């Protein structure tokens, strides 16, 4: 086997041995931990005898680690080859072999939940066969580099998870390589400092692909650099693979934490120079809501989520805030990249949690750039995706490159891809090396062009202004308007005929509950009230139209003086008998004109125009300081509306990034006659096919 593709195919053939006792989507429960164990077995082979000899003297674990040359060891007499010498006791010997590993490896096996699979394999006479097949593949680093091993795990996981939900995707290596290129953009000098320590984090790290690629990138520039990686993962199988990879590379596996980043931040107080993340798209965080709400109320901006909370159906922007909480506040700051779908760009109106989060990151100048990726790049989803590049120290020194402070760069790389010869799940496209190089060049050049647009931060902000118009109604007691009462909920819900019939049926069967019996009695009383209201109104039908609400209220008060009505019921009668009328008197609330909610409208005003008349105080309420915004509203609204006013209490500041709008290319429509000619030709073909069927 000369390359890792051969090894993938070899391992996949082993997986096919499991057919029957295992469903294809469950192959990974066996193959992934066996691949990890075989990798460790190959790594420890050279020092196995020396470790066994020293282990017989009951020495501390640190000595065994020193002899093995790794941060782990195995003091069992067995290895994969020796296990084959005793087929009759394969299960007991294999379990003994696993127990011989150091505690960190045993924890990995536990997270794979592999012990249960050993029994299942043995019960189905598969355990010896699987171990025998794995003994035939050499996964020693001399033959399979760490990078190749990463590719093997990535492809095996993809095959085992093709039926996973769209959000549970794995990041292709070429996408990670692009992300790494982007976050290391402009830091070339720092990368070459001898002995430099770099900290890299991924707080939804999966199998650790991003940490691996970032480490390799740094080491290529600076072999003497020290790279410290930190990760957290909620999926125990992915966590086990990531921790295995870290151990094999000789890095500190204790920096990889198992658990939910939202409710149990495994790296509290950690700050990193670089970070990369690809959190699951559209992850529901409802189960974490009590914990997060408590953190926000207790800590506010001193915690992770002070900027705002998105809707519970999509926690993408929570991951963004979590990642930014790990930023370093020194002169270099931090550089970070995160993958999102399109939702975080624009979901949420002004004042919503999503908009407030965007506002916080943009007004704090954290967003450096956003790169649109091609569709169909990921294994389990084909939707549009974007890389957000973030920095809390944007360049403002012309000697160090383009001045990015106060700017956001948008790069449309959606057309930079090549078709794959064979699709892998939903992945039909891939980024070639030349695409990564070209996208990185466009991003680094920071010049506007066909694929690049540059904006000021405030270009993505807007004021949402509420335009109110006065409520003017006339009133009349007529048969037509009396029927309108049923459109008013406070009147119609007094009696629900369908519900009454259902309850009557339950009563007849003697299965009605006490609370439902009470509800039935309430409905009958409601019917009596409805009939009384309708009777009084029909006895007082006349042609007179009232154009003053207060005057008509007096009329109704006199008519219903002998009936006790709630405020909601009185309002329902009033509104049911009303009709909008621009010639009627204004409806007043105290000394102010009442707004007609059905005519309420909003005007979106870009912050890029002169809106200095508004600011935000510490309580996040809009304060109106000048009247200069009125000119804009008068220009845009007054020509179309006779009378209106701005309700300043409802004004909100919002932020959104309508990415596709900025790169939209108009395509001229085909001539109408060409379309009609094509339709006529299609109709002719259809008619000919129908005639063939009839014949």
XYZ file of C-alpha atoms in Angstrom:
695
model
C 0.000 0.000 0.000
C 1.810 3.079 -1.227
C -0.605 5.798 -0.125
C -3.313 6.509 2.405
C -6.105 5.857 -0.138
C -4.974 2.224 -0.269
C -5.155 2.082 3.500
C -8.642 3.601 3.526
C -9.832 0.984 1.052
C -8.165 -1.793 3.051
C -9.840 -0.639 6.285
C -13.181 -0.275 4.487
C -12.934 -3.909 3.397
C -12.516 -4.843 7.052
C -15.647 -2.815 7.801
C -17.596 -4.861 5.278
C -16.850 -7.953 7.376
C -19.254 -6.524 9.934
C -22.230 -6.683 7.597
C -25.107 -8.522 9.243
C -24.516 -7.973 12.961
C -23.866 -4.290 12.201
C -25.704 -1.789 10.036
C -23.406 0.239 7.730
C -23.875 3.430 9.757
C -22.638 1.514 12.833
C -19.416 0.219 11.259
C -17.572 3.172 12.754
C -18.308 1.974 16.295
C -15.780 -0.800 15.614
C -13.503 0.437 12.853
C -12.600 3.846 14.324
C -11.444 2.609 17.757
C -9.671 -0.362 16.130
C -7.844 2.029 13.783
C -6.780 4.150 16.758
C -5.616 1.114 18.748
C -3.675 -0.228 15.767
C -2.028 3.171 15.334
C -0.943 3.136 18.997
C 0.175 -0.484 18.650
C 2.464 0.439 15.739
C 3.831 3.466 17.566
C 4.769 1.441 20.645
C 6.203 -1.570 18.796
C 9.829 -0.369 18.823
C 9.923 0.126 22.605
C 7.469 -2.613 23.642
C 9.984 -5.010 25.167
C 11.827 -2.280 27.062
C 8.553 -1.036 28.555
C 7.548 -4.571 29.626
C 10.890 -5.128 31.279
C 10.678 -1.885 33.245
C 6.956 -2.349 34.065
C 7.838 -5.569 35.878
C 9.639 -3.398 38.454
C 6.435 -1.446 39.224
C 7.901 1.951 38.283
C 5.936 5.227 38.066
C 4.037 5.951 34.803
C 6.390 8.824 33.941
C 9.292 6.395 33.573
C 7.275 4.127 31.255
C 6.321 7.170 29.149
C 9.978 8.137 28.935
C 10.958 4.648 27.757
C 8.100 4.441 25.221
C 9.060 7.837 23.814
C 5.447 8.959 23.957
C 2.955 10.380 26.446
C 1.434 6.898 26.688
C 2.463 3.257 26.937
C 1.162 -0.335 27.104
C 2.449 -2.781 29.711
C 0.381 -5.744 28.540
C 2.329 -8.714 27.145
C 0.015 -8.651 24.117
C 0.132 -6.696 20.875
C -1.936 -7.223 17.730
C 0.299 -10.020 16.446
C 0.566 -11.909 19.760
C -3.214 -11.740 20.227
C -3.513 -14.029 17.208
C -1.544 -16.811 18.959
C -4.498 -17.739 21.171
C -7.800 -17.592 19.212
C -9.729 -19.454 21.922
C -9.156 -16.682 24.484
C -9.239 -13.708 22.122
C -11.830 -11.706 24.087
C -10.106 -12.005 27.488
C -6.669 -11.344 25.993
C -7.867 -8.340 23.994
C -9.497 -6.813 27.076
C -6.267 -7.426 28.990
C -4.358 -5.720 26.171
C -6.597 -2.635 26.431
C -6.266 -2.534 30.233
C -2.487 -2.532 29.765
C -2.564 0.935 28.225
C -1.885 4.070 30.241
C -4.926 5.825 31.724
C -5.152 8.454 28.972
C -5.521 5.769 26.292
C -8.066 3.859 28.364
C -10.112 7.054 28.626
C -10.079 7.320 24.841
C -11.325 3.728 24.529
C -14.063 4.480 27.077
C -15.231 7.463 25.035
C -15.428 5.244 21.982
C -17.708 3.049 24.151
C -15.798 0.157 22.636
C -15.994 -2.371 25.478
C -19.601 -3.251 24.585
C -18.575 -3.770 20.963
C -15.878 -6.285 21.977
C -18.519 -8.581 23.458
C -20.774 -8.158 20.411
C -17.890 -8.969 18.054
C -16.946 -12.025 20.083
C -20.556 -13.249 20.257
C -20.692 -13.091 16.467
C -17.289 -14.763 15.971
C -15.882 -11.566 14.433
C -13.393 -10.362 17.047
C -10.482 -12.619 16.055
C -11.095 -11.968 12.358
C -11.164 -8.165 12.780
C -7.976 -8.153 14.895
C -6.276 -10.403 12.361
C -7.147 -8.063 9.491
C -5.945 -4.980 11.379
C -2.685 -6.766 12.221
C -2.049 -6.870 8.456
C -2.010 -3.088 8.098
C 1.017 -1.097 9.253
C 0.051 2.359 10.536
C 3.468 3.316 11.872
C 4.283 7.059 11.365
C 7.256 6.057 9.204
C 4.729 4.743 6.670
C 1.655 6.860 7.491
C 2.339 10.452 8.486
C 0.151 12.280 10.985
C -1.353 14.266 8.128
C -2.166 11.082 6.200
C -3.662 9.543 9.335
C -5.856 12.615 9.621
C -7.070 12.094 6.054
C -7.771 8.426 6.813
C -9.889 9.319 9.843
C -11.673 12.064 7.905
C -12.658 9.748 5.063
C -13.681 6.891 7.364
C -15.838 9.223 9.435
C -17.437 10.623 6.299
C -18.336 7.153 5.075
C -19.719 6.152 8.457
C -21.799 9.324 8.808
C -23.299 9.864 5.369
C -26.749 9.596 6.971
C -25.986 12.226 9.618
C -27.977 15.447 9.848
C -26.883 18.300 7.587
C -25.517 20.335 10.490
C -23.274 17.502 11.696
C -20.800 17.912 8.877
C -17.050 17.471 8.809
C -14.823 20.136 7.378
C -12.911 19.124 4.223
C -9.179 19.641 4.525
C -9.010 22.106 1.647
C -11.536 24.370 3.401
C -9.467 24.216 6.589
C -6.348 25.074 4.581
C -8.098 28.157 3.219
C -9.196 29.195 6.712
C -5.643 28.806 7.972
C -4.292 30.880 5.084
C -6.767 33.637 5.945
C -6.075 33.837 9.687
C -2.306 33.874 9.093
C -2.692 36.617 6.491
C -0.381 39.497 7.346
C 1.474 37.769 10.204
C 4.402 36.380 8.197
C 7.097 38.048 10.312
C 5.654 36.628 13.520
C 5.634 33.116 12.063
C 9.409 33.088 11.573
C 10.467 34.145 15.090
C 12.717 31.343 16.474
C 11.195 29.508 19.438
C 7.961 31.467 19.202
C 5.005 30.009 21.147
C 1.697 29.947 19.259
C -1.658 29.178 20.859
C -4.428 27.794 18.632
C -7.984 26.991 19.722
C -10.995 25.220 18.265
C -13.945 25.020 20.645
C -16.048 22.722 18.479
C -13.015 20.751 17.402
C -14.533 17.506 16.135
C -11.680 15.147 15.278
C -9.121 17.967 15.477
C -8.595 18.632 11.780
C -8.331 22.396 12.171
C -5.839 22.138 15.004
C -3.729 19.737 12.937
C -3.684 21.856 9.783
C -2.890 25.042 11.733
C -0.047 23.271 13.531
C 1.395 21.937 10.260
C 1.172 25.406 8.687
C 3.118 27.002 11.534
C 5.723 24.226 11.578
C 6.333 24.582 7.839
C 7.319 28.215 8.361
C 9.038 27.686 11.677
C 10.143 24.132 12.634
C 11.397 25.446 15.979
C 8.054 27.007 16.912
C 6.118 25.652 19.870
C 2.434 25.146 19.069
C -0.028 24.721 21.925
C -3.467 23.580 20.800
C -6.717 23.736 22.764
C -10.010 22.122 21.859
C -13.409 21.090 23.140
C -15.820 18.565 21.640
C -19.255 17.310 22.687
C -19.311 14.130 20.577
C -17.454 11.425 22.504
C -16.287 9.543 19.402
C -14.903 12.683 17.735
C -13.336 13.689 21.049
C -11.617 10.295 21.302
C -10.160 10.605 17.797
C -8.975 14.165 18.406
C -7.323 13.226 21.685
C -5.651 10.240 19.996
C -4.251 12.514 17.301
C -2.922 14.982 19.866
C -1.238 12.195 21.826
C 0.391 10.742 18.734
C 1.858 14.140 17.884
C 3.312 14.540 21.352
C 1.145 17.519 22.271
C -0.675 17.947 25.577
C -3.850 15.861 25.353
C -5.169 17.498 28.541
C -5.877 20.592 26.440
C -8.631 18.670 24.642
C -11.775 18.813 26.772
C -14.900 16.693 26.501
C -18.234 18.445 26.995
C -20.671 21.131 25.899
C -18.920 24.455 25.285
C -22.068 26.427 26.137
C -22.883 24.959 29.541
C -19.396 23.798 30.539
C -16.627 25.963 29.156
C -13.635 23.666 29.435
C -11.221 26.522 28.721
C -12.498 29.214 31.040
C -10.085 32.183 31.206
C -8.104 30.816 28.215
C -6.918 33.360 25.643
C -5.481 32.279 22.275
C -3.643 34.049 19.477
C -5.425 32.069 16.753
C -8.749 30.234 16.641
C -10.732 28.313 14.042
C -14.209 26.822 14.326
C -16.836 25.096 12.246
C -19.782 24.781 14.627
C -22.845 22.766 13.581
C -25.274 24.761 11.461
C -28.584 25.620 13.068
C -27.858 23.862 16.364
C -30.722 24.074 18.873
C -29.569 25.460 22.244
C -32.878 25.261 24.098
C -31.478 22.782 26.629
C -28.691 25.272 27.445
C -30.986 28.274 27.752
C -31.342 28.304 31.575
C -27.563 28.156 32.002
C -26.885 30.819 29.358
C -29.657 33.111 30.635
C -28.144 32.874 34.101
C -24.657 33.692 32.807
C -25.982 36.730 30.945
C -27.916 38.009 33.968
C -24.964 37.469 36.307
C -22.073 38.609 34.116
C -23.416 40.573 31.147
C -20.505 41.670 28.958
C -18.079 40.268 31.520
C -19.308 36.843 30.420
C -19.423 35.312 26.959
C -22.888 36.228 25.708
C -23.431 39.841 26.752
C -23.982 41.089 23.197
C -27.276 39.233 22.787
C -28.963 35.872 22.410
C -30.192 34.497 19.069
C -33.346 32.421 18.699
C -33.044 29.038 20.394
C -33.308 27.183 17.072
C -29.884 28.405 15.902
C -26.914 28.826 18.217
C -24.379 29.789 15.522
C -23.869 33.301 16.883
C -23.418 31.908 20.401
C -20.409 29.977 19.115
C -19.122 33.218 17.602
C -19.372 35.050 20.928
C -17.831 32.083 22.739
C -14.866 32.115 20.366
C -14.403 35.894 20.659
C -14.340 35.568 24.454
C -10.971 33.813 23.959
C -9.369 36.829 22.266
C -6.122 38.289 23.586
C -6.172 41.990 24.407
C -2.509 42.788 23.732
C -0.934 44.746 20.870
C -1.225 41.789 18.479
C -4.652 40.654 19.604
C -6.164 37.507 18.113
C -7.038 36.333 14.647
C -9.950 33.938 14.215
C -12.041 32.275 11.531
C -15.409 30.568 11.742
C -17.643 28.857 9.166
C -21.334 29.755 9.003
C -24.215 29.223 6.638
C -26.032 32.317 5.375
C -28.325 32.737 8.381
C -25.975 34.703 10.703
C -25.479 37.319 7.974
C -29.034 38.642 8.044
C -31.438 36.678 10.269
C -33.197 38.823 12.867
C -34.754 42.263 12.634
C -33.392 45.436 14.241
C -33.258 45.001 18.000
C -33.331 41.191 17.826
C -30.655 39.057 19.457
C -29.017 38.247 16.119
C -28.933 41.897 15.044
C -27.552 43.003 18.409
C -24.741 40.449 18.170
C -23.856 41.634 14.658
C -23.991 45.205 15.929
C -21.613 44.406 18.771
C -19.003 42.691 16.612
C -19.178 45.316 13.851
C -19.188 48.392 16.089
C -16.245 46.882 17.985
C -14.483 46.413 14.639
C -14.044 42.648 15.051
C -15.122 41.601 11.532
C -12.194 41.795 9.134
C -13.684 39.946 6.173
C -16.207 37.388 4.964
C -15.520 34.912 2.173
C -18.374 33.202 0.324
C -17.517 29.589 -0.487
C -18.832 27.445 -3.358
C -21.857 25.245 -2.719
C -21.502 21.468 -2.326
C -18.145 21.614 -0.519
C -19.231 19.683 2.552
C -19.970 15.979 2.851
C -23.424 16.223 4.399
C -24.800 19.533 3.184
C -24.771 21.448 -0.087
C -25.937 24.837 1.235
C -24.082 28.134 0.859
C -21.329 28.644 3.429
C -19.140 31.542 4.479
C -15.849 32.007 6.311
C -15.902 34.920 8.738
C -12.423 36.268 9.499
C -12.224 38.155 12.787
C -9.584 40.263 14.485
C -9.597 42.587 17.483
C -6.482 44.345 16.197
C -7.140 45.292 12.586
C -4.144 46.693 10.769
C -3.887 50.491 10.745
C -0.186 50.754 9.882
C 0.389 51.268 6.144
C 3.892 49.824 6.532
C 2.368 46.486 7.563
C -0.053 46.178 4.679
C -3.529 47.415 3.751
C -5.279 49.549 6.357
C -8.234 47.455 7.478
C -9.317 49.405 10.557
C -12.978 50.393 10.293
C -13.427 48.329 7.110
C -15.035 44.993 6.227
C -13.927 43.052 3.159
C -16.327 40.787 1.280
C -14.883 38.202 -1.117
C -17.118 36.200 -3.432
C -15.259 32.923 -3.971
C -18.398 30.955 -4.850
C -17.127 30.262 -8.369
C -13.663 29.093 -7.303
C -13.921 25.310 -7.430
C -13.546 22.244 -9.560
C -15.969 19.379 -9.962
C -14.964 16.131 -8.303
C -14.705 13.026 -10.457
C -16.807 11.191 -7.906
C -19.116 12.781 -5.367
C -18.540 12.046 -1.679
C -21.954 12.309 -0.075
C -23.128 15.879 -0.763
C -19.593 16.963 -1.618
C -19.494 17.451 -5.384
C -17.021 20.330 -5.530
C -13.569 20.930 -4.082
C -11.041 23.720 -3.788
C -7.840 23.025 -5.661
C -4.503 24.423 -4.487
C -4.685 27.140 -7.115
C -8.122 28.208 -5.858
C -6.861 28.521 -2.281
C -3.884 30.504 -3.504
C -6.036 32.854 -5.609
C -8.643 33.441 -2.878
C -5.856 34.168 -0.393
C -4.257 36.592 -2.866
C -7.531 38.473 -3.413
C -8.078 38.664 0.324
C -4.517 39.801 1.015
C -4.456 42.426 -1.754
C -7.486 44.172 -0.235
C -8.469 45.818 -3.527
C -11.966 46.157 -4.928
C -12.699 44.161 -8.046
C -15.031 41.581 -9.518
C -14.660 39.278 -6.529
C -13.904 41.778 -3.781
C -15.903 44.616 -2.212
C -14.760 46.811 0.671
C -17.128 48.686 2.975
C -17.055 50.915 6.029
C -18.423 49.239 9.147
C -21.402 51.603 9.306
C -22.490 50.580 5.791
C -24.073 47.486 7.339
C -26.052 49.414 9.970
C -29.470 50.987 9.699
C -32.145 52.730 11.703
C -35.559 51.096 11.645
C -37.992 53.985 12.091
C -41.691 53.408 12.817
C -44.087 55.562 10.810
C -47.501 56.033 12.404
C -50.698 57.328 10.834
C -53.775 58.561 12.717
C -56.736 56.336 13.466
C -59.980 57.780 12.039
C -63.170 55.745 12.271
C -66.870 56.105 11.673
C -69.462 53.959 13.422
C -72.878 52.628 12.506
C -75.300 50.034 13.793
C -76.240 48.084 10.668
C -76.852 44.412 9.893
C -73.633 44.214 7.879
C -71.519 45.641 10.686
C -73.258 43.513 13.308
C -72.013 40.448 11.389
C -68.490 41.856 11.684
C -68.642 41.213 15.436
C -67.754 37.586 14.773
C -64.344 38.703 13.455
C -63.551 40.146 16.883
C -62.041 37.409 19.079
C -63.401 38.762 22.369
C -66.915 38.333 20.956
C -66.512 35.138 18.898
C -64.816 33.119 21.641
C -67.781 33.610 23.986
C -69.338 30.609 22.249
C -67.559 27.931 20.189
C -70.208 25.751 18.573
C -67.833 22.952 17.539
C -66.310 22.761 20.981
C -69.748 22.689 22.614
C -70.816 19.774 20.404
C -67.717 17.798 21.394
C -68.289 18.471 25.085
C -71.971 17.560 24.809
C -70.967 14.236 23.298
C -68.585 13.594 26.201
C -71.352 14.559 28.629
C -73.747 12.144 26.965
C -71.178 9.347 27.260
C -70.609 10.376 30.883
C -66.882 10.671 30.241
C -66.694 14.453 30.588
C -64.148 15.825 33.059
C -65.113 18.289 35.756
C -63.096 21.134 34.240
C -64.723 20.509 30.840
C -68.172 20.556 32.436
C -67.324 23.963 33.863
C -66.158 25.063 30.408
C -69.443 23.861 28.880
C -71.462 25.885 31.375
C -69.276 28.908 30.612
C -69.962 28.484 26.894
C -73.718 28.461 27.463
C -73.502 31.682 29.454
C -71.366 33.138 26.663
C -74.068 32.188 24.148
C -76.661 33.994 26.253
C -74.458 37.116 26.331
C -73.886 36.958 22.561
C -77.642 36.693 21.923
C -78.356 39.607 24.274
C -75.778 41.818 22.521
C -77.103 40.934 19.067
C -80.713 41.478 20.125
C -80.021 44.942 21.520
C -78.073 45.973 18.424
C -80.704 44.660 15.985
C -83.409 46.522 17.882
C -81.450 49.736 17.340
C -80.439 49.529 13.680
C -80.500 52.946 12.026
C -78.879 54.768 9.144
C -77.055 57.339 11.210
C -73.230 57.278 10.863
C -71.198 58.591 13.788
C -67.817 60.155 13.001
C -66.688 60.712 16.553
C -65.640 57.712 18.629
C -66.352 59.286 22.009
C -69.855 60.196 20.931
C -70.551 56.652 19.767
C -69.086 55.202 22.969
C -71.775 57.174 24.799
C -74.454 55.651 22.591
C -73.227 52.118 23.299
C -72.932 52.822 27.011
C -76.592 53.776 27.098
C -77.653 50.746 25.025
C -75.800 48.260 27.217
C -76.356 49.905 30.592
C -78.186 46.815 31.858
C -75.531 44.316 30.696
C -72.182 43.814 32.392
C -69.456 43.798 29.750
C -65.699 43.472 30.140
C -63.446 46.110 28.588
C -62.396 43.594 25.902
C -66.034 42.855 25.022
C -66.935 46.547 24.881
C -63.960 47.189 22.598
C -64.952 44.247 20.370
C -68.446 45.733 19.881
C -66.995 49.163 19.193
C -64.485 47.904 16.610
C -66.960 45.509 14.982
C -69.286 48.434 14.238
C -66.477 50.672 12.945
C -65.073 51.453 9.536
C -62.017 53.473 8.567
C -62.936 56.931 7.306
C -60.489 59.724 6.475
C -63.297 62.259 6.920
C -64.029 61.131 10.477
C -62.682 62.768 13.605
C -59.344 61.617 14.995
C -59.464 58.903 17.627
C -57.622 60.309 20.628
C -55.633 58.856 23.499
C -55.668 61.621 26.036
C -54.446 64.672 24.151
C -52.589 62.679 21.471
C -53.841 61.182 18.234
C -54.115 57.409 18.400
C -52.110 55.457 15.834
C -53.840 53.134 13.404
C -51.919 49.870 13.873
C -53.175 48.501 10.542
C -51.513 51.432 8.744
C -48.285 51.267 10.748
C -45.200 51.089 8.555
C -41.442 51.178 8.999
C -38.677 52.946 7.135
C -35.159 51.529 7.007
C -32.558 54.296 6.984
C -28.882 53.422 6.360
C -26.484 54.593 9.042
C -24.180 55.651 6.222
C -26.349 58.750 5.716
C -26.488 61.547 8.264
C -28.258 59.985 11.232
C -26.237 61.647 13.959
C -29.518 62.726 15.495
C -29.688 59.367 17.260
C -27.500 57.724 19.847
C -27.813 54.899 22.309
C -27.608 55.375 26.060
C -26.374 52.767 28.534
C -29.816 51.185 28.721
C -29.809 50.616 24.958
C -32.693 53.026 24.383
C -32.634 55.357 21.403
C -32.172 59.002 22.328
C -33.212 61.688 19.858
C -30.835 64.647 20.044
C -31.406 66.442 16.744
C -34.067 66.642 14.048
C -31.819 65.997 11.043
C -33.390 62.598 10.394
C -36.707 64.270 9.623
C -35.379 65.514 6.284
C -34.829 61.939 5.133
C -38.267 60.777 6.258
C -39.983 63.775 4.687
C -38.203 63.090 1.408
C -38.995 59.363 1.328
C -42.387 59.172 3.054
C -44.220 62.500 2.729
C -44.830 62.225 -1.053
C -46.779 59.001 -0.459
C -48.558 59.601 2.869
C -50.913 62.459 3.648
C -50.393 62.569 7.413
C -47.862 60.723 9.560
C -45.451 60.983 12.457
C -42.404 59.106 13.755
C -42.777 57.106 16.962
C -39.264 57.654 18.279
C -39.806 55.193 21.146
C -39.920 52.364 18.602
C -36.771 53.350 16.671
C -34.161 50.607 16.659
C -30.627 50.260 15.308
C -30.001 47.112 13.304
C -27.135 45.456 11.450
C -27.172 42.946 8.610
C -24.748 41.868 5.899
C -26.698 41.250 2.657
C -23.722 39.548 1.015
C -25.332 38.340 -2.224
C -26.847 41.755 -2.931
C -23.405 43.284 -3.342
C -22.334 40.703 -5.917
C -25.605 40.421 -7.812
C -25.136 40.434 -11.587
C -28.096 41.410 -13.729
C -28.919 38.925 -16.448
C -30.889 40.309 -19.349
C -34.202 38.558 -19.858
C -34.757 36.598 -23.038
C -36.971 38.280 -25.666
C -40.665 37.502 -25.178
C -41.062 36.215 -28.725
C -38.248 33.684 -28.194
C -39.930 32.362 -25.056
C -43.300 32.057 -26.804
C -41.692 30.282 -29.768
C -40.057 27.786 -27.417
C -43.361 27.173 -25.617
C -45.103 26.597 -28.928
C -42.443 24.062 -29.908
C -42.817 22.254 -26.580
C -46.599 22.138 -26.963
C -46.155 20.660 -30.430
C -43.832 17.934 -29.086
C -46.237 17.120 -26.248
C -49.159 16.867 -28.687
C -47.166 14.512 -30.908
C -46.384 12.277 -27.914
C -50.056 12.234 -26.903
C -51.068 11.226 -30.434
C -48.546 8.337 -30.331
C -50.098 7.077 -27.093
C -53.628 7.314 -28.525
C -52.578 5.383 -31.633
